Amino acid sequence: MANLNIMIGLPGSGKTTYAKKYLINENHCNKDGKIKLSALQLFMQECAGEDFDSYGITGREMRENGMAFVLTRVAFDIYSEINLGDTVEVLTAHDHIEGVSLVREYVITSQKGYCCRATTIWILLNLNTRRILRPAALEHYPPTLNLF
């Protein structure tokens, strides 16, 4: 899978978004050549993980400290089809915190233009006790940035 990672800084904000490009292949598509939602979710999860990695919050370190992010909700607004052979760019940023939930936004574009936007809501879980942790339990935390 061809991909390209980029960090996009917003002038004067000190905040960044994370973007990555993907070439859509047969593994990402259904029998009609249209992208599966599971493929989009995989791209989104990968981008979110790499974004957190860039702030020093790696999955490995979290597991060593008995923590993990757990997806609780996802919502998609799909505006145009993504098909076999398309190249998509997934742009993401941590949006805000709502109590114990961390909200992340995504914008997905292709060479055809704006395709999709999505929102995911995550919680931080203590893997040993199975209790929900407050986001403040993280040593480093990325800045918030409203994409929408």
XYZ file of C-alpha atoms in Angstrom:
148
model
C 0.000 0.000 0.000
C 1.509 3.298 -1.047
C 1.254 6.051 1.506
C 2.754 9.393 2.411
C 2.768 10.943 5.880
C 2.633 14.706 6.330
C 2.139 17.049 9.245
C 0.232 20.207 8.391
C 0.684 23.167 10.697
C -1.924 25.878 10.871
C -0.260 29.322 10.804
C 0.089 30.850 14.246
C -1.910 28.133 15.994
C 0.890 25.868 17.185
C -1.516 23.024 16.348
C -1.189 20.417 13.660
C -3.259 17.946 11.781
C -1.971 14.608 10.569
C -2.521 13.403 7.015
C -1.670 10.242 5.138
C -2.357 9.127 1.578
C -3.533 5.649 0.578
C -3.881 3.958 -2.789
C -7.109 1.936 -2.779
C -6.477 -1.671 -3.832
C -8.593 -4.824 -4.101
C -8.221 -5.621 -0.402
C -9.939 -2.341 0.499
C -12.948 -2.877 -1.782
C -16.119 -4.916 -2.011
C -16.955 -7.024 -5.071
C -18.259 -3.908 -6.876
C -14.932 -2.074 -6.511
C -16.217 0.373 -3.883
C -14.299 0.935 -0.661
C -15.482 -0.968 2.418
C -16.195 1.021 5.578
C -13.839 -1.335 7.391
C -10.995 -0.124 5.151
C -11.809 3.508 5.910
C -11.883 2.684 9.621
C -8.503 0.956 9.347
C -7.008 4.046 7.662
C -8.536 6.276 10.333
C -7.209 4.134 13.175
C -3.741 4.048 11.637
C -3.672 7.835 11.197
C -4.926 8.461 14.747
C -2.258 6.117 16.134
C 0.522 7.742 14.130
C -0.705 11.196 15.158
C -0.539 10.217 18.845
C 2.893 8.627 18.222
C 4.125 12.028 16.982
C 3.223 13.497 20.401
C 5.118 10.778 22.284
C 2.039 8.681 23.068
C 2.858 5.328 21.496
C 0.653 2.266 21.685
C 3.577 0.260 23.030
C 4.203 2.677 25.893
C 0.499 2.798 26.690
C 0.305 -1.005 26.885
C 3.423 -1.085 29.092
C 1.597 1.339 31.415
C -1.576 -0.752 31.325
C -3.601 1.656 29.156
C -5.321 1.498 25.790
C -7.690 3.586 23.720
C -11.050 1.910 23.060
C -13.346 3.088 20.288
C -16.875 3.687 21.572
C -18.561 5.437 18.631
C -17.955 6.298 14.999
C -20.042 8.372 12.611
C -19.564 8.891 8.874
C -20.948 11.474 6.467
C -20.167 10.143 2.995
C -20.459 12.575 0.093
C -18.942 10.704 -2.848
C -17.802 7.184 -3.702
C -14.273 5.958 -3.230
C -13.371 3.273 -5.756
C -10.632 0.807 -6.620
C -7.573 2.681 -7.912
C -8.430 5.982 -6.216
C -5.893 7.690 -3.998
C -7.360 9.077 -0.790
C -5.918 11.383 1.798
C -7.045 10.964 5.404
C -6.652 14.147 7.443
C -7.185 13.913 11.201
C -6.883 15.932 14.365
C -7.792 15.516 17.997
C -10.859 17.752 18.344
C -11.804 17.970 22.023
C -12.494 16.141 25.271
C -16.029 15.510 26.546
C -15.758 14.214 30.109
C -13.862 10.924 29.772
C -14.303 10.774 25.975
C -11.752 11.928 23.442
C -13.235 13.171 20.160
C -11.254 12.937 16.934
C -12.305 14.324 13.544
C -11.379 13.171 10.039
C -11.688 14.570 6.520
C -11.173 12.177 3.610
C -10.522 13.451 0.095
C -9.575 11.846 -3.209
C -8.482 13.120 -6.590
C -12.225 13.637 -7.196
C -12.489 16.007 -4.207
C -14.122 15.872 -0.783
C -15.442 12.335 -0.097
C -16.193 11.888 3.564
C -15.983 13.283 7.038
C -16.013 11.212 10.188
C -15.966 11.520 13.938
C -14.677 8.928 16.380
C -15.130 8.901 20.142
C -12.612 7.047 22.277
C -12.123 6.305 25.943
C -8.900 5.555 27.774
C -9.072 2.210 29.562
C -6.962 0.734 32.352
C -6.210 -2.741 30.968
C -5.640 -4.270 34.398
C -8.784 -3.064 36.167
C -10.981 -2.469 33.063
C -11.840 0.949 34.515
C -12.191 4.077 32.410
C -9.420 6.625 32.945
C -9.572 10.380 32.551
C -7.518 11.736 29.607
C -5.309 13.518 32.162
C -3.789 10.068 32.870
C -1.758 10.531 29.679
C 1.647 12.074 30.263
C 1.626 14.014 26.964
C -1.439 15.126 25.140
C -1.879 16.522 21.629
C -3.364 19.975 21.145
C -7.019 20.210 20.154
C -7.993 21.449 16.715
C -11.486 21.802 15.318
C -11.610 20.566 11.732
C -15.303 21.343 11.283
